[in-house]
Amino acid sequence: MDYFAGIDVGSLSTEAVILDAHNGLVGYSIIQTGANSTDAAEEALDKA
């Protein structure tokens, strides 16, 4: 099965979402971005 991930890194929060091939929600997370946006994106995706 295929999965699709989206990540939005903002100055205050980072959001990640994972959808299946039928656009069904598999998981999501919202975390504080902090000083390192790359780390925040990886953490948000891990938690989703």
Coordinates of C-alpha atoms in Angstrom, one line a residue:
M1 CA 0.0 0.0 0.0
D2 CA 1.2 3.5 -0.8
Y3 CA 1.4 6.2 1.8
F4 CA 1.9 10.0 1.4
A5 CA 3.3 12.4 3.9
G6 CA 3.0 16.2 4.1
I7 CA 5.1 18.4 6.4
D8 CA 4.5 22.1 7.1
V9 CA 7.3 23.8 9.0
G10 CA 6.4 27.2 10.4
S11 CA 8.2 29.6 12.8
L12 CA 6.2 28.4 15.8
S13 CA 4.9 24.9 15.0
T14 CA 5.5 22.0 12.6
E15 CA 2.7 19.8 11.4
A16 CA 3.0 16.4 9.7
V17 CA 0.3 14.2 8.2
I18 CA 0.4 10.7 6.7
L19 CA -2.4 9.6 4.3
D20 CA -3.0 6.3 2.7
A21 CA -3.7 5.8 -1.1
H22 CA -7.4 6.5 -0.5
N23 CA -6.7 9.8 1.3
G24 CA -7.5 8.2 4.7
L25 CA -5.8 9.7 7.6
V26 CA -3.1 7.3 9.0
G27 CA -1.5 9.7 11.5
Y28 CA -0.7 13.3 12.3
S29 CA 1.3 15.4 14.7
I30 CA 1.8 19.0 15.7
I31 CA 4.9 20.0 17.6
Q32 CA 6.8 23.2 18.4
T33 CA 9.4 24.1 15.8
G34 CA 12.2 25.3 18.0
A35 CA 15.6 26.4 16.7
N36 CA 16.2 23.6 14.2
S37 CA 13.5 23.2 11.6
T38 CA 15.1 20.0 10.1
D39 CA 15.0 18.3 13.5
A40 CA 11.4 19.5 14.0
A41 CA 10.3 18.1 10.6
E42 CA 11.9 14.7 11.4
E43 CA 10.4 14.6 14.9
A44 CA 6.9 15.5 13.6
L45 CA 7.0 12.8 10.9
D46 CA 8.2 10.2 13.4
K47 CA 5.4 11.1 15.8
A48 CA 2.8 11.0 13.0

